[in-house]
mmCIF file of C-alpha atoms in Angstrom:
data_model
loop_
_atom_site.group_PDB
_atom_site.id
_atom_site.type_symbol
_atom_site.label_atom_id
_atom_site.label_comp_id
_atom_site.label_asym_id
_atom_site.label_seq_id
_atom_site.Cartn_x
_atom_site.Cartn_y
_atom_site.Cartn_z
ATOM 1 C CA UNK A 110 7.905 20.496 20.788
ATOM 2 C CA UNK A 111 6.459 17.368 19.186
ATOM 3 C CA UNK A 112 7.449 16.741 15.535
ATOM 4 C CA UNK A 113 4.564 16.679 13.080
ATOM 5 C CA UNK A 114 4.262 14.823 9.798
ATOM 6 C CA UNK A 115 3.554 17.213 6.984
ATOM 7 C CA UNK A 116 3.365 14.490 4.341
ATOM 8 C CA UNK A 117 2.239 10.928 4.137
ATOM 9 C CA UNK A 118 5.254 8.607 4.314
ATOM 10 C CA UNK A 119 5.216 5.976 1.535
ATOM 11 C CA UNK A 120 1.615 6.758 0.543
ATOM 12 C CA UNK A 121 -0.324 3.894 -1.035
ATOM 13 C CA UNK A 122 -3.907 3.582 -2.215
ATOM 14 C CA UNK A 123 -5.720 0.390 -3.052
ATOM 15 C CA UNK A 124 -8.369 1.489 -5.525
ATOM 16 C CA UNK A 125 -11.615 -0.463 -5.586
ATOM 17 C CA UNK A 126 -13.998 -0.951 -8.486
ATOM 18 C CA UNK A 127 -16.485 1.781 -7.630
ATOM 19 C CA UNK A 128 -16.451 4.927 -9.753
ATOM 20 C CA UNK A 129 -16.999 7.071 -6.637
ATOM 21 C CA UNK A 130 -13.546 6.169 -5.369
ATOM 22 C CA UNK A 131 -11.877 7.363 -8.559
ATOM 23 C CA UNK A 132 -13.961 10.452 -9.104
ATOM 24 C CA UNK A 133 -13.690 11.818 -5.576
ATOM 25 C CA UNK A 134 -10.861 10.080 -3.749
ATOM 26 C CA UNK A 135 -8.053 9.856 -6.330
ATOM 27 C CA UNK A 136 -7.713 13.635 -6.863
ATOM 28 C CA UNK A 137 -7.765 14.263 -3.100
ATOM 29 C CA UNK A 138 -5.141 11.622 -2.400
ATOM 30 C CA UNK A 139 -2.967 12.836 -5.255
ATOM 31 C CA UNK A 140 -3.111 16.337 -3.772
ATOM 32 C CA UNK A 141 -1.718 14.810 -0.552
ATOM 33 C CA UNK A 142 1.208 13.276 -2.413
ATOM 34 C CA UNK A 143 -0.192 9.781 -3.003
ATOM 35 C CA UNK A 144 1.352 8.470 -6.210
ATOM 36 C CA UNK A 145 0.934 4.696 -5.801
ATOM 37 C CA UNK A 146 -2.261 3.025 -6.936
ATOM 38 C CA UNK A 147 -3.317 -0.623 -7.086
ATOM 39 C CA UNK A 148 -5.694 -1.737 -9.800
ATOM 40 C CA UNK A 149 -7.519 -4.818 -11.021
ATOM 41 C CA UNK A 150 -8.676 -3.919 -14.521
ATOM 42 C CA UNK A 151 -8.226 -1.704 -17.563
ATOM 43 C CA UNK A 152 -11.292 0.277 -16.438
ATOM 44 C CA UNK A 153 -9.637 1.051 -13.098
ATOM 45 C CA UNK A 154 -6.388 1.989 -14.820
ATOM 46 C CA UNK A 155 -8.249 4.377 -17.109
ATOM 47 C CA UNK A 156 -10.083 5.856 -14.103
ATOM 48 C CA UNK A 157 -6.792 6.479 -12.287
ATOM 49 C CA UNK A 158 -5.222 8.012 -15.381
ATOM 50 C CA UNK A 159 -8.198 10.306 -15.997
ATOM 51 C CA UNK A 160 -8.377 11.486 -12.390
ATOM 52 C CA UNK A 161 -4.619 12.188 -12.231
ATOM 53 C CA UNK A 162 -4.571 13.993 -15.602
ATOM 54 C CA UNK A 163 -2.498 11.118 -16.993
ATOM 55 C CA UNK A 164 0.359 11.866 -14.606
ATOM 56 C CA UNK A 165 3.582 10.112 -15.596
ATOM 57 C CA UNK A 166 4.961 9.924 -12.048
ATOM 58 C CA UNK A 167 2.591 7.228 -10.761
ATOM 59 C CA UNK A 168 3.563 3.822 -9.437
ATOM 60 C CA UNK A 169 0.946 1.383 -10.684
ATOM 61 C CA UNK A 170 0.476 -2.009 -9.007
ATOM 62 C CA UNK A 171 -1.559 -4.678 -10.805
ATOM 63 C CA UNK A 172 -3.363 -6.990 -8.380
ATOM 64 C CA UNK A 173 -3.840 -10.649 -9.298
ATOM 65 C CA UNK A 174 -6.636 -12.979 -8.262
ATOM 66 C CA UNK A 175 -4.955 -16.164 -7.045
ATOM 67 C CA UNK A 176 -6.188 -19.385 -5.486
ATOM 68 C CA UNK A 177 -7.063 -19.195 -1.820
ATOM 69 C CA UNK A 178 -6.501 -22.921 -1.240
ATOM 70 C CA UNK A 179 -5.158 -23.491 2.236
ATOM 71 C CA UNK A 180 -6.220 -20.099 3.604
ATOM 72 C CA UNK A 181 -8.506 -19.699 6.586
ATOM 73 C CA UNK A 182 -9.959 -16.637 4.825
ATOM 74 C CA UNK A 183 -9.582 -16.877 1.037
ATOM 75 C CA UNK A 184 -9.731 -13.572 -0.852
ATOM 76 C CA UNK A 185 -9.637 -14.810 -4.468
ATOM 77 C CA UNK A 186 -13.131 -13.557 -5.268
ATOM 78 C CA UNK A 187 -12.548 -10.178 -3.660
ATOM 79 C CA UNK A 188 -10.062 -8.577 -6.040
ATOM 80 C CA UNK A 189 -7.542 -9.092 -8.798
ATOM 81 C CA UNK A 190 -7.119 -9.534 -12.511
ATOM 82 C CA UNK A 191 -7.185 -12.907 -14.236
ATOM 83 C CA UNK A 192 -4.193 -14.644 -15.837
ATOM 84 C CA UNK A 193 -5.859 -14.100 -19.213
ATOM 85 C CA UNK A 194 -6.311 -10.341 -18.780
ATOM 86 C CA UNK A 195 -3.070 -9.680 -16.903
ATOM 87 C CA UNK A 196 -0.543 -9.420 -19.776
ATOM 88 C CA UNK A 197 -2.459 -6.665 -21.590
ATOM 89 C CA UNK A 198 -3.088 -4.816 -18.326
ATOM 90 C CA UNK A 199 0.598 -5.035 -17.363
ATOM 91 C CA UNK A 200 1.679 -3.679 -20.762
ATOM 92 C CA UNK A 201 -0.789 -0.807 -20.579
ATOM 93 C CA UNK A 202 0.170 0.076 -16.988
ATOM 94 C CA UNK A 203 3.890 -0.022 -17.875
ATOM 95 C CA UNK A 204 3.301 2.325 -20.792
ATOM 96 C CA UNK A 205 1.141 4.711 -18.776
ATOM 97 C CA UNK A 206 3.788 5.755 -16.278
ATOM 98 C CA UNK A 207 7.484 6.541 -16.173
ATOM 99 C CA UNK A 208 7.729 5.336 -12.573
ATOM 100 C CA UNK A 209 7.571 1.829 -11.152
ATOM 101 C CA UNK A 210 5.280 -1.013 -12.148
ATOM 102 C CA UNK A 211 4.320 -3.538 -9.525
ATOM 103 C CA UNK A 212 2.391 -6.750 -9.125
ATOM 104 C CA UNK A 213 0.489 -7.835 -6.069
ATOM 105 C CA UNK A 214 -1.340 -10.928 -4.876
ATOM 106 C CA UNK A 215 -2.861 -12.142 -1.629
ATOM 107 C CA UNK A 216 -3.196 -15.895 -1.085
ATOM 108 C CA UNK A 217 -5.651 -15.344 1.770
ATOM 109 C CA UNK A 218 -5.305 -14.793 5.473
ATOM 110 C CA UNK A 219 -3.656 -17.491 7.554
ATOM 111 C CA UNK A 220 -2.630 -19.511 4.508
ATOM 112 C CA UNK A 221 -1.245 -22.796 5.748
ATOM 113 C CA UNK A 222 0.092 -24.135 2.435
ATOM 114 C CA UNK A 223 3.518 -22.845 1.422
ATOM 115 C CA UNK A 224 2.849 -24.179 -2.088
ATOM 116 C CA UNK A 225 0.046 -21.618 -2.458
ATOM 117 C CA UNK A 226 2.679 -18.877 -2.521
ATOM 118 C CA UNK A 227 4.742 -20.759 -5.106
ATOM 119 C CA UNK A 228 1.699 -21.382 -7.329
ATOM 120 C CA UNK A 229 0.683 -17.718 -7.122
ATOM 121 C CA UNK A 230 4.204 -16.498 -7.924
ATOM 122 C CA UNK A 231 4.407 -18.922 -10.861
ATOM 123 C CA UNK A 232 1.122 -17.574 -12.248
ATOM 124 C CA UNK A 233 2.240 -13.958 -11.811
ATOM 125 C CA UNK A 234 5.625 -14.754 -13.382
ATOM 126 C CA UNK A 235 3.945 -16.279 -16.459
ATOM 127 C CA UNK A 236 1.820 -13.147 -16.879
ATOM 128 C CA UNK A 237 4.900 -10.893 -16.606
ATOM 129 C CA UNK A 238 6.798 -12.987 -19.158
ATOM 130 C CA UNK A 239 3.791 -13.058 -21.516
ATOM 131 C CA UNK A 240 3.465 -9.276 -21.173
ATOM 132 C CA UNK A 241 7.163 -8.748 -21.910
ATOM 133 C CA UNK A 242 7.501 -6.049 -19.230
ATOM 134 C CA UNK A 243 9.927 -5.349 -16.434
ATOM 135 C CA UNK A 244 8.372 -5.290 -12.959
ATOM 136 C CA UNK A 245 9.928 -3.244 -10.149
ATOM 137 C CA UNK A 246 7.756 -4.247 -7.165
ATOM 138 C CA UNK A 247 6.330 -7.596 -6.017
ATOM 139 C CA UNK A 248 3.864 -7.351 -3.124
ATOM 140 C CA UNK A 249 3.117 -10.754 -1.589
ATOM 141 C CA UNK A 250 0.111 -10.747 0.717
ATOM 142 C CA UNK A 251 -1.291 -13.350 3.036
ATOM 143 C CA UNK A 252 1.328 -13.726 5.709
ATOM 144 C CA UNK A 253 3.721 -16.617 5.433
ATOM 145 C CA UNK A 254 2.600 -19.890 7.062
ATOM 146 C CA UNK A 255 3.007 -19.965 10.820
ATOM 147 C CA UNK A 256 1.695 -22.032 13.669
ATOM 148 C CA UNK A 257 -1.695 -20.795 14.837
ATOM 149 C CA UNK A 258 -3.747 -22.346 17.639
ATOM 150 C CA UNK A 259 -5.076 -25.580 16.149
ATOM 151 C CA UNK A 260 -3.371 -24.999 12.776
ATOM 152 C CA UNK A 261 0.037 -26.110 11.507
ATOM 153 C CA UNK A 262 1.545 -25.399 8.080
#
């Protein structure tokens, strides 16, 4: 007999800016055991909190918009909070849940500049320090520089 998964292992949701996602998808995913949500703004945080009945067992991950310099496919305009808005959002997210708080950034696909990762981490670190919060998770996206056909880091 083949084993079957009855639950999602390490469930994660990246929540976009559309209200349809929050109104219809968040409650469904929560009913499946999803407790980790990524967010870019106070509006998204409020949407998640409303749709989960202000559950205290959520892991909330604040996404940062960082420079896409050196990436074949920059994603800076696609998602993320700004350095100016981040401290308040981090404080609010930390206070909203009794579980983990995370930060996330994506320097862009096929990023060929190792310094892009350092610059992004420095920016995120400043926001964490300015917020005065403890962060449990750091999610670094973009894939570390590697040799691609016709591209060298």
